Amino acid sequence: MEPRMRPNNFSKDSTGLKIEELALQKVCEKIPTPFYIYSEANLVETASAYLQNSNANDLICYSVKANGNINLLKILANLGMGFDVVSVGELKRALKAGAKAKKIVFSGVGKSKSDLKFAAEQDIYSINIESAHEVELIKNLKESPRVSLRINPDMAANTHPYIETGKSDCKFGISEAEALEIAKTYSSSEINLVGISAHIGSQITDTELFFELAEKLQALAEQIKKLGHNVDHIDVGGGLAIDYQLENQYDPAQLVKELKEKITGYDLLMEPGRSIVAQSGAVVTSVITEKTNGQRDFLVVDVGMNDLMRPALYSARHTIEEIQDSNAESKNFEVVGPVCETADSFGQNHNLNAKTGDQLIIYSTGAYGSSMGSNYNSRPKPAEILVSKDSFKVIRKAESFEDLIRLEEI
Ligand code: LLP
């Protein structure tokens, strides 16, 4: 069999799969599958790659929606990262993890009056405004929070349509013309307009798009400054891709370096989520049974679309591997979950030599994995484990049936 590519800090030897210095089998002996598992070293490496070429005044704001586990946020906060949040819940998570409010930006197309009030009271780095209505709400707040205008630059990110956010007919942000109109209508004593931001989409493989975006935002910032506003930063959002086939690596350090060369006279902000946390995380699952229907061989595993919905929602393909090598002949399987939907599939043609009772690992699931999980089919959410060198700890317990019904009036 061809040697497989794996994320950094994931390897295989005669004891089977290892994360950092820990044999995964040791975790499997103690923790029932399915579970999410993360490598701390992998997380620190990608986060540090973003930080290494930024200056003290720049801010790399990890996008909490990708994975909001407070233990992971703490690691990132300790490295000096900022945070991008899109709800009061995420804002509270970041604060609880020890983030400094002055390192948090708050985006979102539907922020309510009370959301805005709460964010203003925390005195965060910036509220990223996405409508004229929000300007009115903010103008009436006594705190006069720092705000940025989130622009919809009418750019295609060339990604899955569900995660394109910068085209003119997307719901996000405001047009450049509307931004200028707002900057003309309100004086700097009415709104504290300090930034221009955008986020054009996710899983962006063409880094040129970031430079094109930076140029657009900088040109707009110049015009808005001339109208008397003290614009001090440009926020190019998140979106850098990862390679789910595990063949290439996009380089955050290089991206930051080139952005710094292009953006002059402004602090640089970025809001990466996936590219920081995706490759640090994986799902470990057991094969419940093998079956053949029609022409197709299936492995039915104990993780489902409720736990990892990216394949069902975006037809995403995650690389799957056996935790222990066996001598059995490999076959092309469709790997499916136990949920009662045909969409509950992790894809066809996974070449595996697994059988009932074996464990598999599903890679690149640290981002938008557990954070998008649900209890569909009354399935409790799985545990989350953090590996550091040769030890591991549970950073979220598996839910129980009691957790599922706790809030129901019975
Ligand atoms: N900033 C804003 C305003 C965003 O809306 C997002 C992602 C990010 C930053 C972070 O983007 P990233 O660096 O992670 O690409 N569930 C989808 C991805 C949805 C992204 C939503 N917004 C998936 O699993 O592919």
Short mmCIF file of C-alpha atoms and ligand atoms in Angstrom, two decimals:
data_model
loop_
_atom_site.label_atom_id
_atom_site.label_comp_id
_atom_site.label_asym_id
_atom_site.label_seq_id
_atom_site.Cartn_x
_atom_site.Cartn_y
_atom_site.Cartn_z
CA MET A 1 0.00 0.00 0.00
CA GLU A 2 1.18 3.56 -0.69
CA PRO A 3 2.45 5.46 2.34
CA ARG A 4 -0.26 7.83 3.47
CA MET A 5 0.11 11.52 4.18
CA ARG A 6 -0.94 12.60 7.63
CA PRO A 7 -1.30 15.92 9.41
CA ASN A 8 1.80 17.06 11.34
CA ASN A 9 2.21 15.25 14.66
CA PHE A 10 0.18 12.25 13.46
CA SER A 11 2.34 9.21 12.60
CA LYS A 12 2.20 5.43 12.42
CA ASP A 13 4.59 2.77 13.69
CA SER A 14 4.34 -0.87 14.75
CA THR A 15 2.12 0.13 17.71
CA GLY A 16 -0.35 1.72 15.30
CA LEU A 17 -1.30 5.34 14.97
CA LYS A 18 0.35 7.91 17.19
CA ILE A 19 -0.53 11.47 18.00
CA GLU A 20 2.58 13.29 19.12
CA GLU A 21 4.25 10.68 21.35
CA LEU A 22 1.07 8.92 22.40
CA ALA A 23 -0.18 5.61 20.95
CA LEU A 24 -3.82 6.18 20.05
CA GLN A 25 -4.59 2.65 21.19
CA LYS A 26 -3.99 3.82 24.77
CA VAL A 27 -6.76 6.37 24.43
CA CYS A 28 -9.08 3.82 22.80
CA GLU A 29 -8.60 1.51 25.80
CA LYS A 30 -9.96 4.22 28.14
CA ILE A 31 -12.38 6.32 26.10
CA PRO A 32 -15.33 4.79 24.23
CA THR A 33 -15.60 5.79 20.57
CA PRO A 34 -16.56 7.99 18.90
CA PHE A 35 -14.44 10.87 20.17
CA TYR A 36 -12.71 13.95 18.84
CA ILE A 37 -9.00 14.12 19.52
CA TYR A 38 -6.63 17.10 19.10
CA SER A 39 -2.86 17.52 19.02
CA GLU A 40 -1.76 20.51 21.06
CA ALA A 41 1.56 20.69 19.19
CA ASN A 42 -0.23 20.86 15.82
CA LEU A 43 -2.48 23.66 17.07
CA VAL A 44 0.42 25.66 18.49
CA GLU A 45 2.41 25.23 15.25
CA THR A 46 -0.29 26.62 12.97
CA ALA A 47 -1.19 29.44 15.34
CA SER A 48 2.48 30.37 15.69
CA ALA A 49 2.86 30.40 11.91
CA TYR A 50 0.23 33.15 11.79
CA LEU A 51 1.85 35.09 14.61
CA GLN A 52 5.48 34.94 13.54
CA ASN A 53 5.34 37.67 10.88
CA SER A 54 2.80 39.98 12.51
CA ASN A 55 3.70 43.04 14.61
CA ALA A 56 2.62 43.88 18.14
CA ASN A 57 -0.23 46.09 16.88
CA ASP A 58 -1.53 43.55 14.37
CA LEU A 59 -4.11 41.09 15.56
CA ILE A 60 -4.63 37.51 14.45
CA CYS A 61 -8.15 36.79 15.66
CA TYR A 62 -8.88 33.07 15.75
CA SER A 63 -12.43 32.51 14.53
CA VAL A 64 -14.17 30.84 17.46
CA LYS A 65 -16.92 29.31 15.31
CA ALA A 66 -14.41 26.81 13.90
CA ASN A 67 -14.02 25.22 17.32
CA GLY A 68 -15.03 26.93 20.54
CA ASN A 69 -13.75 24.45 23.12
CA ILE A 70 -12.51 26.66 25.96
CA ASN A 71 -9.41 24.51 26.50
CA LEU A 72 -8.32 25.12 22.91
CA LEU A 73 -9.13 28.83 23.18
CA LYS A 74 -6.94 29.03 26.30
CA ILE A 75 -3.97 27.63 24.39
CA LEU A 76 -4.49 30.24 21.68
CA ALA A 77 -5.04 33.09 24.16
CA ASN A 78 -1.77 32.17 25.89
CA LEU A 79 0.04 32.50 22.56
CA GLY A 80 -1.28 36.06 22.34
CA MET A 81 -4.00 35.46 19.77
CA GLY A 82 -7.08 37.59 19.45
CA PHE A 83 -10.53 36.17 18.71
CA ASP A 84 -13.23 36.68 16.09
CA VAL A 85 -16.70 36.01 17.50
CA VAL A 86 -20.14 36.05 15.90
CA SER A 87 -22.41 35.76 18.92
CA VAL A 88 -22.56 36.76 22.56
CA GLY A 89 -22.07 33.06 23.35
CA GLU A 90 -18.76 33.01 21.48
CA LEU A 91 -17.75 36.32 23.07
CA LYS A 92 -18.38 34.86 26.53
CA ARG A 93 -16.42 31.73 25.62
CA ALA A 94 -13.42 33.79 24.55
CA LEU A 95 -13.55 35.88 27.74
CA LYS A 96 -13.86 32.75 29.85
CA ALA A 97 -10.75 31.35 28.15
CA GLY A 98 -8.86 34.42 29.37
CA ALA A 99 -8.89 36.44 26.15
CA LYS A 100 -8.37 40.15 26.55
CA ALA A 101 -11.50 42.02 25.45
CA LYS A 102 -9.24 44.43 23.57
CA LYS A 103 -8.25 41.51 21.32
CA ILE A 104 -11.78 40.52 20.26
CA VAL A 105 -13.67 41.48 17.10
CA PHE A 106 -17.39 40.85 16.75
CA SER A 107 -18.87 40.20 13.28
CA GLY A 108 -22.26 38.88 12.24
CA VAL A 109 -25.05 39.86 9.91
CA GLY A 110 -27.77 39.85 12.58
CA LYS A 111 -26.47 41.40 15.79
CA SER A 112 -29.31 42.51 18.04
CA LYS A 113 -29.46 45.67 20.12
CA SER A 114 -28.64 43.69 23.27
CA ASP A 115 -25.75 41.86 21.53
CA LEU A 116 -24.25 45.21 20.56
CA LYS A 117 -24.78 46.66 24.03
CA PHE A 118 -23.06 43.68 25.64
CA ALA A 119 -20.09 43.88 23.24
CA ALA A 120 -19.78 47.65 23.79
CA GLU A 121 -19.78 47.18 27.56
CA GLN A 122 -16.86 44.73 27.29
CA ASP A 123 -14.86 47.37 25.39
CA ILE A 124 -13.73 44.98 22.65
CA TYR A 125 -11.28 45.82 19.84
CA SER A 126 -13.98 46.32 17.23
CA ILE A 127 -17.59 45.65 16.34
CA ASN A 128 -17.71 44.85 12.62
CA ILE A 129 -20.82 46.61 11.32
CA GLU A 130 -22.86 44.83 8.64
CA SER A 131 -25.81 47.21 8.07
CA ALA A 132 -26.90 50.84 8.30
CA HIS A 133 -29.35 49.75 10.99
CA GLU A 134 -26.45 48.63 13.19
CA VAL A 135 -24.84 52.06 12.86
CA GLU A 136 -28.00 53.65 14.27
CA LEU A 137 -28.10 51.20 17.18
CA ILE A 138 -24.42 51.76 17.96
CA LYS A 139 -24.65 55.53 17.69
CA ASN A 140 -27.12 55.49 20.55
CA LEU A 141 -24.88 53.47 22.89
CA LYS A 142 -23.19 55.50 25.60
CA GLU A 143 -19.88 53.57 25.31
CA SER A 144 -19.08 54.74 21.76
CA PRO A 145 -17.37 51.43 20.85
CA ARG A 146 -14.68 51.07 18.21
CA VAL A 147 -16.35 49.93 14.99
CA SER A 148 -15.26 48.74 11.60
CA LEU A 149 -17.33 48.59 8.42
CA ARG A 150 -17.55 45.07 7.02
CA ILE A 151 -17.44 45.43 3.27
CA ASN A 152 -19.00 43.12 0.75
CA PRO A 153 -16.36 43.59 -1.97
CA ASP A 154 -18.21 41.61 -4.65
CA MET A 155 -15.43 39.06 -4.99
CA ALA A 156 -15.77 35.35 -5.66
CA ALA A 157 -13.75 33.14 -3.35
CA ASN A 158 -14.17 30.19 -5.76
CA THR A 159 -15.22 27.85 -3.02
CA HIS A 160 -18.34 25.85 -2.10
CA PRO A 161 -21.40 28.10 -2.65
CA TYR A 162 -22.49 27.68 0.97
CA ILE A 163 -19.27 29.29 2.18
CA GLU A 164 -18.95 32.11 -0.38
CA THR A 165 -19.57 35.32 1.56
CA GLY A 166 -18.14 38.16 -0.53
CA LYS A 167 -20.28 38.25 -3.66
CA SER A 168 -22.60 41.23 -4.10
CA ASP A 169 -25.77 39.20 -3.61
CA CYS A 170 -24.56 37.50 -0.40
CA LYS A 171 -26.20 38.64 2.83
CA PHE A 172 -22.90 39.68 4.44
CA GLY A 173 -21.45 43.16 4.84
CA ILE A 174 -22.30 46.37 3.01
CA SER A 175 -21.21 47.60 -0.42
CA GLU A 176 -18.31 50.01 -0.80
CA ALA A 177 -20.77 52.71 -1.89
CA GLU A 178 -22.88 52.19 1.23
CA ALA A 179 -19.78 52.29 3.41
CA LEU A 180 -18.81 55.66 1.93
CA GLU A 181 -22.35 56.90 2.45
CA ILE A 182 -22.19 55.93 6.14
CA ALA A 183 -18.79 57.57 6.52
CA LYS A 184 -20.22 60.77 5.01
CA THR A 185 -23.44 60.72 7.02
CA TYR A 186 -21.89 60.22 10.45
CA SER A 187 -19.08 62.33 11.85
CA SER A 188 -16.23 60.88 13.91
CA SER A 189 -17.90 62.28 17.02
CA GLU A 190 -21.01 60.20 16.28
CA ILE A 191 -19.33 56.89 15.47
CA ASN A 192 -15.83 55.73 16.35
CA LEU A 193 -15.06 54.32 12.91
CA VAL A 194 -11.58 52.79 13.13
CA GLY A 195 -11.48 49.90 10.67
CA ILE A 196 -12.45 48.39 7.35
CA SER A 197 -13.06 44.66 7.27
CA ALA A 198 -14.23 41.87 4.98
CA HIS A 199 -14.45 38.11 4.83
CA ILE A 200 -14.98 36.76 1.35
CA GLY A 201 -15.35 33.07 2.10
CA SER A 202 -13.85 29.94 3.50
CA GLN A 203 -11.54 27.22 2.17
CA ILE A 204 -9.84 29.72 -0.18
CA THR A 205 -7.03 28.06 -2.10
CA ASP A 206 -5.93 31.07 -4.18
CA THR A 207 -3.99 33.38 -1.86
CA GLU A 208 -3.90 36.10 -4.53
CA LEU A 209 -7.49 36.84 -3.54
CA PHE A 210 -6.32 38.05 -0.13
CA PHE A 211 -3.95 40.53 -1.76
CA GLU A 212 -6.63 41.77 -4.15
CA LEU A 213 -8.95 42.20 -1.19
CA ALA A 214 -6.32 44.02 0.88
CA GLU A 215 -5.78 46.46 -1.97
CA LYS A 216 -9.51 47.18 -2.27
CA LEU A 217 -9.92 47.68 1.47
CA GLN A 218 -6.88 49.94 1.67
CA ALA A 219 -8.17 52.15 -1.15
CA LEU A 220 -11.52 52.46 0.61
CA ALA A 221 -9.82 53.16 3.96
CA GLU A 222 -7.98 56.10 2.34
CA GLN A 223 -11.26 57.61 1.14
CA ILE A 224 -12.92 57.13 4.51
CA LYS A 225 -9.97 58.72 6.29
CA LYS A 226 -10.34 61.78 4.07
CA LEU A 227 -13.89 62.08 5.37
CA GLY A 228 -12.45 62.62 8.85
CA HIS A 229 -12.47 59.13 10.39
CA ASN A 230 -9.47 57.71 12.22
CA VAL A 231 -9.15 54.39 10.41
CA ASP A 232 -6.29 52.47 12.02
CA HIS A 233 -6.71 48.88 10.79
CA ILE A 234 -7.63 46.66 7.87
CA ASP A 235 -9.17 43.27 8.55
CA VAL A 236 -9.02 40.82 5.65
CA GLY A 237 -11.10 38.17 7.45
CA GLY A 238 -10.37 34.47 7.47
CA GLY A 239 -10.67 31.80 4.84
CA LEU A 240 -7.25 30.29 4.13
CA ALA A 241 -7.78 26.69 2.99
CA ILE A 242 -6.35 23.47 4.28
CA ASP A 243 -5.75 20.39 2.13
CA TYR A 244 -8.21 17.67 3.13
CA GLN A 245 -6.23 15.25 0.90
CA LEU A 246 -3.22 15.96 3.12
CA GLU A 247 -0.86 16.53 0.20
CA ASN A 248 -0.20 20.28 0.34
CA GLN A 249 0.18 22.80 3.09
CA TYR A 250 -0.87 26.40 2.71
CA ASP A 251 1.56 28.67 4.49
CA PRO A 252 0.04 31.18 6.94
CA ALA A 253 3.43 32.74 7.73
CA GLN A 254 4.00 33.57 4.06
CA LEU A 255 0.47 34.93 3.69
CA VAL A 256 0.91 37.28 6.66
CA LYS A 257 4.33 38.36 5.40
CA GLU A 258 2.98 39.28 1.96
CA LEU A 259 -0.07 41.00 3.40
CA LYS A 260 2.20 43.07 5.64
CA GLU A 261 4.15 44.15 2.56
CA LYS A 262 0.96 45.22 0.78
CA ILE A 263 -0.81 46.98 3.64
CA THR A 264 1.02 50.10 4.68
CA GLY A 265 -0.04 52.61 7.31
CA TYR A 266 -2.62 50.32 8.92
CA ASP A 267 -2.52 47.53 11.46
CA LEU A 268 -3.36 44.16 9.94
CA LEU A 269 -6.18 42.03 11.29
CA MET A 270 -7.05 38.51 10.19
CA GLU A 271 -9.78 36.11 11.30
CA PRO A 272 -8.56 32.57 10.49
CA GLY A 273 -10.47 29.61 11.85
CA ARG A 274 -10.11 26.44 9.80
CA SER A 275 -6.45 26.90 8.92
CA ILE A 276 -5.53 27.10 12.61
CA VAL A 277 -7.50 24.24 14.09
CA ALA A 278 -8.60 21.82 11.32
CA GLN A 279 -5.49 19.67 11.02
CA SER A 280 -4.99 19.45 14.79
CA GLY A 281 -8.23 17.49 15.20
CA ALA A 282 -9.47 14.06 14.16
CA VAL A 283 -12.39 11.79 14.92
CA VAL A 284 -11.82 8.27 16.19
CA THR A 285 -14.61 5.85 15.41
CA SER A 286 -15.26 2.09 15.56
CA VAL A 287 -16.66 -0.09 12.81
CA ILE A 288 -20.06 -1.33 14.02
CA THR A 289 -20.55 -3.69 11.09
CA GLU A 290 -19.68 -4.40 7.48
CA LYS A 291 -22.39 -4.97 4.92
CA THR A 292 -22.92 -5.20 1.19
CA ASN A 293 -26.02 -3.83 -0.54
CA GLY A 294 -26.29 -4.07 -4.28
CA GLN A 295 -22.85 -3.44 -5.71
CA ARG A 296 -21.63 -1.49 -2.70
CA ASP A 297 -19.55 -2.50 0.32
CA PHE A 298 -20.25 -0.48 3.42
CA LEU A 299 -18.48 0.06 6.71
CA VAL A 300 -21.05 1.28 9.23
CA VAL A 301 -19.21 3.32 11.87
CA ASP A 302 -20.31 4.74 15.21
CA VAL A 303 -19.83 8.40 14.28
CA GLY A 304 -22.62 10.09 12.37
CA MET A 305 -23.54 13.21 10.46
CA ASN A 306 -24.77 14.73 13.72
CA ASP A 307 -21.19 14.59 15.04
CA LEU A 308 -19.44 15.57 11.79
CA MET A 309 -21.78 17.14 9.28
CA ARG A 310 -19.31 18.55 6.74
CA PRO A 311 -19.58 15.56 4.37
CA ALA A 312 -23.40 15.66 4.43
CA LEU A 313 -23.66 19.45 4.15
CA TYR A 314 -20.85 20.33 1.74
CA SER A 315 -20.01 16.92 0.20
CA ALA A 316 -16.67 17.31 1.95
CA ARG A 317 -14.25 14.41 1.78
CA HIS A 318 -12.09 13.72 4.81
CA THR A 319 -9.22 11.25 4.65
CA ILE A 320 -9.87 8.06 6.65
CA GLU A 321 -7.27 5.59 7.88
CA GLU A 322 -7.09 2.45 10.04
CA ILE A 323 -5.62 2.94 13.51
CA GLN A 324 -3.95 -0.48 13.41
CA ASP A 325 -2.67 -2.04 10.21
CA SER A 326 -4.02 -5.52 9.55
CA ASN A 327 -3.08 -8.16 7.01
CA ALA A 328 -6.58 -8.28 5.59
CA GLU A 329 -6.96 -7.32 1.97
CA SER A 330 -8.11 -3.76 1.50
CA LYS A 331 -11.37 -2.95 -0.23
CA ASN A 332 -13.11 0.16 -1.44
CA PHE A 333 -15.79 0.94 1.10
CA GLU A 334 -18.44 3.56 1.48
CA VAL A 335 -18.04 4.62 5.12
CA VAL A 336 -21.43 5.50 6.60
CA GLY A 337 -22.76 6.55 9.99
CA PRO A 338 -25.72 5.13 11.91
CA VAL A 339 -28.04 8.13 11.43
CA CYS A 340 -31.27 7.55 9.54
CA GLU A 341 -30.41 9.61 6.47
CA THR A 342 -28.71 8.49 3.27
CA ALA A 343 -26.69 11.72 3.52
CA ASP A 344 -25.04 10.26 6.62
CA SER A 345 -22.04 9.11 4.63
CA PHE A 346 -18.34 9.94 4.81
CA GLY A 347 -17.96 9.08 1.15
CA GLN A 348 -17.38 6.18 -1.24
CA ASN A 349 -14.13 4.56 -2.32
CA HIS A 350 -12.25 4.73 0.93
CA ASN A 351 -9.60 2.07 0.44
CA LEU A 352 -9.44 0.39 3.85
CA ASN A 353 -8.66 -2.99 5.35
CA ALA A 354 -10.99 -2.65 8.30
CA LYS A 355 -13.52 -5.07 9.73
CA THR A 356 -16.16 -5.05 12.45
CA GLY A 357 -14.69 -3.89 15.76
CA ASP A 358 -11.70 -2.04 14.24
CA GLN A 359 -11.06 1.63 14.84
CA LEU A 360 -10.65 4.26 12.15
CA ILE A 361 -9.47 7.86 12.25
CA ILE A 362 -11.12 10.62 10.24
CA TYR A 363 -8.62 13.42 9.70
CA SER A 364 -8.86 17.19 9.42
CA THR A 365 -11.95 17.50 11.60
CA GLY A 366 -10.68 20.01 14.17
CA ALA A 367 -12.54 22.84 12.44
CA TYR A 368 -16.32 22.85 11.97
CA GLY A 369 -16.49 19.34 13.41
CA SER A 370 -17.59 19.39 17.02
CA SER A 371 -18.71 23.03 16.74
CA MET A 372 -21.34 22.05 14.15
CA GLY A 373 -22.37 18.89 15.99
CA SER A 374 -25.96 18.27 17.02
CA ASN A 375 -28.07 15.77 18.93
CA TYR A 376 -30.01 14.60 15.86
CA ASN A 377 -31.40 11.07 16.34
CA SER A 378 -30.98 11.71 20.11
CA ARG A 379 -27.30 11.02 19.85
CA PRO A 380 -25.20 12.46 22.69
CA LYS A 381 -22.24 14.56 21.54
CA PRO A 382 -18.92 12.70 21.77
CA ALA A 383 -16.04 13.38 24.14
CA GLU A 384 -13.16 15.63 23.13
CA ILE A 385 -9.58 14.74 24.04
CA LEU A 386 -6.43 16.83 23.97
CA VAL A 387 -3.05 15.15 23.46
CA SER A 388 0.10 16.86 24.71
CA LYS A 389 3.31 14.90 24.06
CA ASP A 390 2.74 11.46 25.62
CA SER A 391 -0.34 12.26 27.71
CA PHE A 392 -3.96 13.10 27.10
CA LYS A 393 -6.85 14.73 28.92
CA VAL A 394 -10.58 14.94 28.39
CA ILE A 395 -11.45 18.54 27.46
CA ARG A 396 -15.16 17.83 26.99
CA LYS A 397 -16.93 14.87 28.48
CA ALA A 398 -19.18 12.76 26.29
CA GLU A 399 -22.80 13.76 26.79
CA SER A 400 -25.14 11.34 28.53
CA PHE A 401 -28.79 10.57 27.87
CA GLU A 402 -29.60 12.70 30.96
CA ASP A 403 -27.82 15.66 29.34
CA LEU A 404 -30.04 15.25 26.29
CA ILE A 405 -33.30 15.59 28.22
CA ARG A 406 -32.09 17.92 30.97
CA LEU A 407 -33.99 20.96 29.72
CA GLU A 408 -37.22 19.19 28.80
CA GLU A 409 -40.19 19.70 31.14
CA ILE A 410 -41.24 16.17 32.00
N1 LLP B 1 -14.57 35.59 9.78
C1 LLP B 1 -15.87 35.54 9.45
C2 LLP B 1 -16.66 36.76 9.47
C3 LLP B 1 -16.45 34.31 9.08
O1 LLP B 1 -17.73 34.27 8.73
C4 LLP B 1 -15.67 33.14 9.06
C5 LLP B 1 -16.24 31.84 8.68
C6 LLP B 1 -14.31 33.25 9.44
C7 LLP B 1 -13.80 34.48 9.78
C8 LLP B 1 -13.39 32.04 9.50
O2 LLP B 1 -13.21 31.45 8.27
P1 LLP B 1 -12.17 30.25 8.09
O3 LLP B 1 -10.78 30.80 8.30
O4 LLP B 1 -12.47 29.23 9.12
O5 LLP B 1 -12.39 29.77 6.73
N2 LLP B 1 -18.81 25.35 8.18
C9 LLP B 1 -18.03 25.61 6.98
C10 LLP B 1 -17.24 26.90 7.11
C11 LLP B 1 -18.09 28.08 7.42
C12 LLP B 1 -17.29 29.35 7.60
C13 LLP B 1 -18.16 30.45 8.11
N3 LLP B 1 -17.46 31.67 8.34
C14 LLP B 1 -17.14 24.40 6.69
O6 LLP B 1 -17.14 23.45 7.47
O7 LLP B 1 -16.48 24.36 5.66
#
